[in-house]
PDB file of C-alpha atoms in Angstrom:
ATOM      1  CA  MET A 791      28.311   2.185 -27.520  1.00  0.00           C
ATOM      2  CA  VAL A 792      29.865   1.007 -24.277  1.00  0.00           C
ATOM      3  CA  SER A 793      33.592   0.313 -24.153  1.00  0.00           C
ATOM      4  CA  THR A 794      34.826  -3.256 -23.769  1.00  0.00           C
ATOM      5  CA  GLU A 795      36.329  -2.260 -20.404  1.00  0.00           C
ATOM      6  CA  GLU A 796      32.967  -1.107 -19.041  1.00  0.00           C
ATOM      7  CA  ALA A 797      30.866  -3.863 -20.636  1.00  0.00           C
ATOM      8  CA  VAL A 798      29.938  -7.093 -18.886  1.00  0.00           C
ATOM      9  CA  ILE A 799      29.206 -10.513 -20.289  1.00  0.00           C
ATOM     10  CA  ALA A 800      25.611 -11.685 -20.632  1.00  0.00           C
ATOM     11  CA  ARG A 801      25.472 -15.474 -21.097  1.00  0.00           C
ATOM     12  CA  LEU A 802      22.802 -17.902 -22.238  1.00  0.00           C
ATOM     13  CA  ASP A 803      22.924 -21.651 -22.748  1.00  0.00           C
ATOM     14  CA  LYS A 804      20.379 -22.828 -25.277  1.00  0.00           C
ATOM     15  CA  GLY A 805      20.210 -26.348 -26.548  1.00  0.00           C
ATOM     16  CA  ASP A 806      23.771 -27.654 -26.586  1.00  0.00           C
ATOM     17  CA  SER A 807      25.227 -24.229 -27.405  1.00  0.00           C
ATOM     18  CA  HIS A 808      26.532 -21.296 -25.390  1.00  0.00           C
ATOM     19  CA  PHE A 809      26.092 -17.645 -26.400  1.00  0.00           C
ATOM     20  CA  GLU A 810      27.423 -14.340 -25.079  1.00  0.00           C
ATOM     21  CA  VAL A 811      27.188 -10.604 -25.706  1.00  0.00           C
ATOM     22  CA  LEU A 812      29.188  -7.721 -24.250  1.00  0.00           C
ATOM     23  CA  VAL A 813      26.706  -5.199 -22.886  1.00  0.00           C
ATOM     24  CA  ASP A 814      26.429  -2.118 -20.677  1.00  0.00           C
ATOM     25  CA  PRO A 815      25.073  -3.561 -17.385  1.00  0.00           C
ATOM     26  CA  TYR A 816      22.856  -0.528 -16.743  1.00  0.00           C
ATOM     27  CA  ALA A 817      21.302  -0.839 -20.190  1.00  0.00           C
ATOM     28  CA  ALA A 818      20.709  -4.531 -19.511  1.00  0.00           C
ATOM     29  CA  SER A 819      18.870  -3.569 -16.327  1.00  0.00           C
ATOM     30  CA  ASP A 820      16.795  -1.004 -18.242  1.00  0.00           C
ATOM     31  CA  LEU A 821      15.859  -3.653 -20.798  1.00  0.00           C
ATOM     32  CA  ILE A 822      14.715  -5.995 -18.035  1.00  0.00           C
ATOM     33  CA  GLU A 823      12.604  -3.148 -16.603  1.00  0.00           C
ATOM     34  CA  GLU A 824      10.970  -2.919 -20.068  1.00  0.00           C
ATOM     35  CA  LYS A 825      12.277   0.573 -20.775  1.00  0.00           C
ATOM     36  CA  GLU A 826      12.457   1.637 -24.403  1.00  0.00           C
ATOM     37  CA  ILE A 827      16.100   1.326 -25.432  1.00  0.00           C
ATOM     38  CA  ASN A 828      17.987   0.289 -28.545  1.00  0.00           C
ATOM     39  CA  ILE A 829      20.176  -2.468 -27.146  1.00  0.00           C
ATOM     40  CA  LEU A 830      22.520  -2.269 -30.152  1.00  0.00           C
ATOM     41  CA  ASP A 831      23.577   1.171 -28.893  1.00  0.00           C
ATOM     42  CA  HIS A 832      24.745  -0.462 -25.663  1.00  0.00           C
ATOM     43  CA  LEU A 833      26.738  -3.427 -26.958  1.00  0.00           C
ATOM     44  CA  ALA A 834      30.521  -3.120 -26.926  1.00  0.00           C
ATOM     45  CA  ILE A 835      30.640  -5.137 -30.159  1.00  0.00           C
ATOM     46  CA  ASP A 836      27.704  -5.886 -32.469  1.00  0.00           C
ATOM     47  CA  THR A 837      28.400  -9.589 -32.310  1.00  0.00           C
ATOM     48  CA  ILE A 838      26.992 -12.728 -30.757  1.00  0.00           C
ATOM     49  CA  PHE A 839      29.846 -14.797 -29.333  1.00  0.00           C
ATOM     50  CA  LYS A 840      30.275 -18.417 -28.411  1.00  0.00           C
ATOM     51  CA  ASP A 841      33.155 -17.290 -26.180  1.00  0.00           C
ATOM     52  CA  SER A 842      33.742 -13.530 -25.952  1.00  0.00           C
ATOM     53  CA  LYS A 843      37.073 -13.817 -24.129  1.00  0.00           C
ATOM     54  CA  LYS A 844      38.487 -15.875 -26.985  1.00  0.00           C
ATOM     55  CA  GLY A 845      36.735 -13.745 -29.611  1.00  0.00           C
ATOM     56  CA  ASP A 846      34.959 -16.875 -30.860  1.00  0.00           C
ATOM     57  CA  GLN A 847      31.914 -15.617 -32.791  1.00  0.00           C
ATOM     58  CA  ALA A 848      28.754 -17.619 -33.399  1.00  0.00           C
ATOM     59  CA  SER A 849      28.054 -18.198 -37.075  1.00  0.00           C
ATOM     60  CA  ASP A 850      24.879 -17.004 -38.754  1.00  0.00           C
ATOM     61  CA  GLU A 851      24.053 -20.630 -39.480  1.00  0.00           C
ATOM     62  CA  LEU A 852      24.254 -21.569 -35.792  1.00  0.00           C
ATOM     63  CA  LEU A 853      22.251 -18.522 -34.733  1.00  0.00           C
ATOM     64  CA  THR A 854      19.512 -19.247 -37.247  1.00  0.00           C
ATOM     65  CA  LYS A 855      19.403 -22.870 -36.152  1.00  0.00           C
ATOM     66  CA  ILE A 856      19.083 -22.062 -32.447  1.00  0.00           C
ATOM     67  CA  PHE A 857      17.190 -18.726 -32.460  1.00  0.00           C
ATOM     68  CA  ASN A 858      15.400 -18.989 -35.823  1.00  0.00           C
ATOM     69  CA  THR A 859      17.064 -15.692 -36.766  1.00  0.00           C
ATOM     70  CA  SER A 860      20.526 -14.215 -37.163  1.00  0.00           C
ATOM     71  CA  ASP A 861      19.387 -10.704 -36.149  1.00  0.00           C
ATOM     72  CA  ILE A 862      21.808  -9.458 -33.505  1.00  0.00           C
ATOM     73  CA  GLU A 863      19.337  -7.192 -31.709  1.00  0.00           C
ATOM     74  CA  THR A 864      16.729  -9.929 -31.323  1.00  0.00           C
ATOM     75  CA  ILE A 865      19.251 -12.470 -30.079  1.00  0.00           C
ATOM     76  CA  ALA A 866      21.017 -10.035 -27.747  1.00  0.00           C
ATOM     77  CA  LYS A 867      17.697  -9.211 -26.069  1.00  0.00           C
ATOM     78  CA  GLU A 868      16.955 -12.888 -25.528  1.00  0.00           C
ATOM     79  CA  ILE A 869      20.391 -13.521 -24.070  1.00  0.00           C
ATOM     80  CA  ILE A 870      19.981 -10.634 -21.628  1.00  0.00           C
ATOM     81  CA  LEU A 871      16.372 -11.369 -20.669  1.00  0.00           C
ATOM     82  CA  LYS A 872      16.703 -15.139 -20.341  1.00  0.00           C
ATOM     83  CA  GLY A 873      20.364 -15.551 -19.453  1.00  0.00           C
ATOM     84  CA  ASN A 874      22.740 -14.318 -16.750  1.00  0.00           C
ATOM     85  CA  VAL A 875      24.490 -10.952 -16.663  1.00  0.00           C
ATOM     86  CA  GLN A 876      27.913 -10.993 -14.970  1.00  0.00           C
ATOM     87  CA  LEU A 877      28.710  -7.903 -12.859  1.00  0.00           C
ATOM     88  CA  THR A 878      31.815  -6.588 -11.170  1.00  0.00           C
ATOM     89  CA  THR A 879      31.603  -6.061  -7.395  1.00  0.00           C
ATOM     90  CA  GLN A 880      31.345  -2.293  -7.855  1.00  0.00           C
ATOM     91  CA  GLN A 881      28.696  -2.561 -10.556  1.00  0.00           C
ATOM     92  CA  ARG A 882      26.635  -4.932  -8.417  1.00  0.00           C
ATOM     93  CA  ARG A 883      26.838  -2.584  -5.430  1.00  0.00           C
ATOM     94  CA  GLU A 884      25.774   0.436  -7.487  1.00  0.00           C
ATOM     95  CA  MET A 885      22.944  -1.405  -9.218  1.00  0.00           C
ATOM     96  CA  LEU A 886      21.679  -2.925  -5.973  1.00  0.00           C
ATOM     97  CA  GLU A 887      21.497   0.528  -4.401  1.00  0.00           C
ATOM     98  CA  ALA A 888      19.679   1.939  -7.439  1.00  0.00           C
ATOM     99  CA  LYS A 889      17.190  -0.948  -7.537  1.00  0.00           C
ATOM    100  CA  LYS A 890      16.645  -0.752  -3.782  1.00  0.00           C
ATOM    101  CA  LYS A 891      15.844   2.961  -4.090  1.00  0.00           C
ATOM    102  CA  MET A 892      13.336   2.269  -6.879  1.00  0.00           C
ATOM    103  CA  ILE A 893      11.616  -0.396  -4.765  1.00  0.00           C
ATOM    104  CA  ILE A 894      11.463   1.895  -1.720  1.00  0.00           C
ATOM    105  CA  ASP A 895      10.065   4.727  -3.847  1.00  0.00           C
ATOM    106  CA  ARG A 896       7.401   2.431  -5.291  1.00  0.00           C
ATOM    107  CA  ILE A 897       6.333   1.173  -1.857  1.00  0.00           C
ATOM    108  CA  ALA A 898       6.348   4.699  -0.394  1.00  0.00           C
ATOM    109  CA  ARG A 899       4.046   5.932  -3.174  1.00  0.00           C
ATOM    110  CA  LEU A 900       1.581   3.074  -2.996  1.00  0.00           C
ATOM    111  CA  SER A 901       1.411   2.216   0.714  1.00  0.00           C
ATOM    112  CA  MET A 902       0.426   3.702   4.065  1.00  0.00           C
ATOM    113  CA  ASP A 903       0.299   3.053   7.783  1.00  0.00           C
ATOM    114  CA  PRO A 904      -3.166   1.445   8.131  1.00  0.00           C
ATOM    115  CA  GLN A 905      -3.620   3.014  11.577  1.00  0.00           C
ATOM    116  CA  THR A 906      -2.857   6.637  10.685  1.00  0.00           C
ATOM    117  CA  LYS A 907      -3.678   6.483   6.935  1.00  0.00           C
ATOM    118  CA  ALA A 908      -0.442   8.405   6.405  1.00  0.00           C
ATOM    119  CA  PRO A 909       2.374   7.319   4.073  1.00  0.00           C
ATOM    120  CA  HIS A 910       5.471   5.771   5.614  1.00  0.00           C
ATOM    121  CA  PRO A 911       8.672   7.834   5.266  1.00  0.00           C
ATOM    122  CA  ARG A 912      11.167   6.245   2.878  1.00  0.00           C
ATOM    123  CA  ASN A 913      13.796   5.849   5.594  1.00  0.00           C
ATOM    124  CA  ARG A 914      11.335   3.867   7.729  1.00  0.00           C
ATOM    125  CA  ILE A 915      10.722   1.467   4.854  1.00  0.00           C
ATOM    126  CA  GLU A 916      14.467   1.112   4.300  1.00  0.00           C
ATOM    127  CA  LEU A 917      15.101   0.403   7.989  1.00  0.00           C
ATOM    128  CA  ALA A 918      12.429  -2.315   7.921  1.00  0.00           C
ATOM    129  CA  MET A 919      14.064  -3.868   4.852  1.00  0.00           C
ATOM    130  CA  ASP A 920      17.458  -3.827   6.552  1.00  0.00           C
ATOM    131  CA  GLU A 921      16.020  -5.297   9.746  1.00  0.00           C
ATOM    132  CA  ARG A 922      14.519  -8.192   7.791  1.00  0.00           C
ATOM    133  CA  GLY A 923      17.667  -8.687   5.712  1.00  0.00           C
ATOM    134  CA  VAL A 924      15.710  -8.299   2.469  1.00  0.00           C
ATOM    135  CA  HIS A 925      17.634  -9.479  -0.596  1.00  0.00           C
ATOM    136  CA  ILE A 926      17.350  -7.337  -3.730  1.00  0.00           C
ATOM    137  CA  ASP A 927      18.166  -8.690  -7.186  1.00  0.00           C
ATOM    138  CA  PRO A 928      19.597  -6.048  -9.553  1.00  0.00           C
ATOM    139  CA  PHE A 929      18.221  -7.951 -12.550  1.00  0.00           C
ATOM    140  CA  LYS A 930      14.657  -8.601 -11.426  1.00  0.00           C
ATOM    141  CA  LYS A 931      11.920  -6.104 -12.243  1.00  0.00           C
ATOM    142  CA  VAL A 932      10.850  -3.714  -9.514  1.00  0.00           C
ATOM    143  CA  ASP A 933       7.215  -4.886  -9.780  1.00  0.00           C
ATOM    144  CA  HIS A 934       8.250  -8.489  -9.182  1.00  0.00           C
ATOM    145  CA  GLN A 935      10.255  -7.617  -6.067  1.00  0.00           C
ATOM    146  CA  VAL A 936       7.810  -5.237  -4.390  1.00  0.00           C
ATOM    147  CA  LYS A 937       5.468  -8.072  -3.387  1.00  0.00           C
ATOM    148  CA  TYR A 938       8.311 -10.038  -1.785  1.00  0.00           C
ATOM    149  CA  VAL A 939       9.620  -6.959   0.037  1.00  0.00           C
ATOM    150  CA  LEU A 940       6.145  -6.145   1.383  1.00  0.00           C
ATOM    151  CA  GLU A 941       5.717  -9.671   2.720  1.00  0.00           C
ATOM    152  CA  GLU A 942       9.008  -9.331   4.590  1.00  0.00           C
ATOM    153  CA  ILE A 943       8.634  -5.851   6.070  1.00  0.00           C
ATOM    154  CA  ARG A 944       5.071  -6.516   7.262  1.00  0.00           C
ATOM    155  CA  HIS A 945       6.720  -8.545  10.051  1.00  0.00           C
ATOM    156  CA  VAL A 946       8.147  -5.338  11.530  1.00  0.00           C
ATOM    157  CA  LEU A 947       6.109  -2.510   9.975  1.00  0.00           C
ATOM    158  CA  PRO A 948       2.310  -2.103   9.767  1.00  0.00           C
ATOM    159  CA  ILE A 949       1.715  -1.388   6.105  1.00  0.00           C
ATOM    160  CA  SER A 950      -1.203  -1.474   3.700  1.00  0.00           C
ATOM    161  CA  MET A 951      -1.438  -1.105  -0.068  1.00  0.00           C
ATOM    162  CA  GLU A 952      -5.148  -0.267  -0.021  1.00  0.00           C
ATOM    163  CA  LYS A 953      -6.126   2.914  -1.828  1.00  0.00           C
ATOM    164  CA  ILE A 954      -7.629   5.783   0.110  1.00  0.00           C
ATOM    165  CA  LYS A 955     -10.553   8.093  -0.622  1.00  0.00           C
ATOM    166  CA  ILE A 956      -9.974  11.812  -0.188  1.00  0.00           C
ATOM    167  CA  ARG A 957     -12.540  14.592  -0.330  1.00  0.00           C
ATOM    168  CA  ILE A 958     -11.084  17.790  -1.753  1.00  0.00           C
ATOM    169  CA  THR A 959     -12.813  21.176  -1.815  1.00  0.00           C
ATOM    170  CA  ILE A 960     -11.294  23.942  -3.944  1.00  0.00           C
ATOM    171  CA  PRO A 961     -12.552  27.509  -4.540  1.00  0.00           C
ATOM    172  CA  GLY A 962     -13.977  27.901  -8.024  1.00  0.00           C
ATOM    173  CA  LYS A 963     -11.384  30.508  -9.056  1.00  0.00           C
ATOM    174  CA  TYR A 964      -8.622  27.887  -8.814  1.00  0.00           C
ATOM    175  CA  ILE A 965     -10.336  24.923 -10.454  1.00  0.00           C
ATOM    176  CA  GLY A 966      -8.994  25.695 -13.926  1.00  0.00           C
ATOM    177  CA  LYS A 967      -5.432  25.255 -12.654  1.00  0.00           C
ATOM    178  CA  THR A 968      -6.065  22.434 -10.194  1.00  0.00           C
ATOM    179  CA  TYR A 969      -8.558  20.090 -11.866  1.00  0.00           C
ATOM    180  CA  GLY A 970      -5.924  18.439 -14.042  1.00  0.00           C
ATOM    181  CA  ILE A 971      -3.619  18.029 -11.044  1.00  0.00           C
ATOM    182  CA  VAL A 972      -6.276  16.182  -9.043  1.00  0.00           C
ATOM    183  CA  LYS A 973      -7.247  14.047 -12.025  1.00  0.00           C
ATOM    184  CA  ASN A 974      -3.650  12.885 -12.501  1.00  0.00           C
ATOM    185  CA  TYR A 975      -3.443  11.503  -8.972  1.00  0.00           C
ATOM    186  CA  GLY A 976      -6.476   9.283  -8.775  1.00  0.00           C
ATOM    187  CA  ARG A 977      -9.877   8.128  -9.968  1.00  0.00           C
ATOM    188  CA  PHE A 978     -12.872  10.398  -9.465  1.00  0.00           C
ATOM    189  CA  ILE A 979     -15.657   8.790  -7.436  1.00  0.00           C
ATOM    190  CA  LYS A 980     -17.739  11.925  -7.171  1.00  0.00           C
ATOM    191  CA  GLU A 981     -17.487  15.597  -8.110  1.00  0.00           C
ATOM    192  CA  GLU A 982     -19.908  18.493  -7.883  1.00  0.00           C
ATOM    193  CA  TRP A 983     -20.153  22.258  -7.612  1.00  0.00           C
ATOM    194  CA  GLN A 984     -21.154  23.632  -4.222  1.00  0.00           C
ATOM    195  CA  SER A 985     -23.634  26.467  -3.589  1.00  0.00           C
ATOM    196  CA  ASP A 986     -20.780  28.822  -2.667  1.00  0.00           C
ATOM    197  CA  GLY A 987     -19.142  28.298  -6.065  1.00  0.00           C
ATOM    198  CA  SER A 988     -16.453  25.926  -4.843  1.00  0.00           C
ATOM    199  CA  TRP A 989     -15.745  22.539  -6.397  1.00  0.00           C
ATOM    200  CA  MET A 990     -15.834  19.323  -4.381  1.00  0.00           C
ATOM    201  CA  GLY A 991     -14.391  16.063  -5.574  1.00  0.00           C
ATOM    202  CA  ILE A 992     -13.822  12.648  -4.010  1.00  0.00           C
ATOM    203  CA  ILE A 993     -10.951  10.688  -5.492  1.00  0.00           C
ATOM    204  CA  GLU A 994      -9.502   7.248  -4.880  1.00  0.00           C
ATOM    205  CA  MET A 995      -5.708   7.209  -5.004  1.00  0.00           C
ATOM    206  CA  PRO A 996      -2.549   5.462  -3.747  1.00  0.00           C
ATOM    207  CA  PRO A 997      -1.984   6.625  -0.152  1.00  0.00           C
ATOM    208  CA  GLY A 998       1.688   7.445  -0.506  1.00  0.00           C
ATOM    209  CA  MET A 999       0.983  10.084  -3.146  1.00  0.00           C
ATOM    210  CA  GLN A1000      -1.257  12.273  -0.993  1.00  0.00           C
ATOM    211  CA  THR A1001       1.569  14.511   0.270  1.00  0.00           C
ATOM    212  CA  ASP A1002       2.677  15.271  -3.283  1.00  0.00           C
ATOM    213  CA  LEU A1003      -0.910  16.077  -4.235  1.00  0.00           C
ATOM    214  CA  TYR A1004      -1.395  18.389  -1.266  1.00  0.00           C
ATOM    215  CA  ASN A1005       1.866  20.194  -1.977  1.00  0.00           C
ATOM    216  CA  LYS A1006       0.936  20.852  -5.605  1.00  0.00           C
ATOM    217  CA  LEU A1007      -2.574  22.026  -4.748  1.00  0.00           C
ATOM    218  CA  ASN A1008      -1.324  24.266  -1.937  1.00  0.00           C
ATOM    219  CA  GLU A1009       1.230  25.814  -4.261  1.00  0.00           C
ATOM    220  CA  VAL A1010      -1.476  26.834  -6.722  1.00  0.00           C
ATOM    221  CA  THR A1011      -4.145  27.857  -4.203  1.00  0.00           C
ATOM    222  CA  LYS A1012      -1.835  29.353  -1.550  1.00  0.00           C
ATOM    223  CA  GLY A1013      -3.306  26.831   0.874  1.00  0.00           C
ATOM    224  CA  ASP A1014      -6.922  27.731   0.172  1.00  0.00           C
ATOM    225  CA  ILE A1015      -8.201  24.138  -0.030  1.00  0.00           C
ATOM    226  CA  GLU A1016      -9.901  21.660   2.270  1.00  0.00           C
ATOM    227  CA  THR A1017      -9.041  17.951   2.312  1.00  0.00           C
ATOM    228  CA  LYS A1018     -10.279  15.008   4.342  1.00  0.00           C
ATOM    229  CA  ILE A1019      -9.468  11.322   4.211  1.00  0.00           C
ATOM    230  CA  LEU A1020     -12.716   9.363   4.191  1.00  0.00           C
ATOM    231  CA  GLU A1021     -13.286   6.063   5.938  1.00  0.00           C
TER     232      GLU A1021
END
């Protein structure tokens, strides 16, 4: 459990009543991102409050009336997901940086420069976000913010989220160790064995992941592969 000193207040007004829980702000963010966590492990006190600063607890009768249950876990989740989570300045700064990094990583994996077909470096994406003054919300899901960020940085950075098709040719002696790697990175469009015993596959995949794929394949094959981005 989080200490009361490290916990923050999550608040929700519902009907004519006000409810609060004391929660670890990072756990609250994880819950919003739909990560599997037991929120009871991250409450400072297993209690639903009407006013946490006064220690004024909500009665089971009131909870059942408003939430149709008195279960603390269920109600705490609703308060966090539908209410407001109050952060300290330091917590907000740390969580904004963490969320910004997650958004940049997501865009870098899924996007490319439409002219070169190459992924944009993460620092280039970050510079474009800074140039556009992009606002990040620490308590909005990454998926929900990526679209907004893309719309903003397209004003200063050519960027596409279209998937690319890559033809990969691998000597037959390596296919046992590399087939699963290729399969994990994209969707097979075509695959066949060549007359020289090598394997050829065409996959469709997010453009920003191609460097990772090449690195893993080169590590296994000692660079004995051929790749080509198809139009």
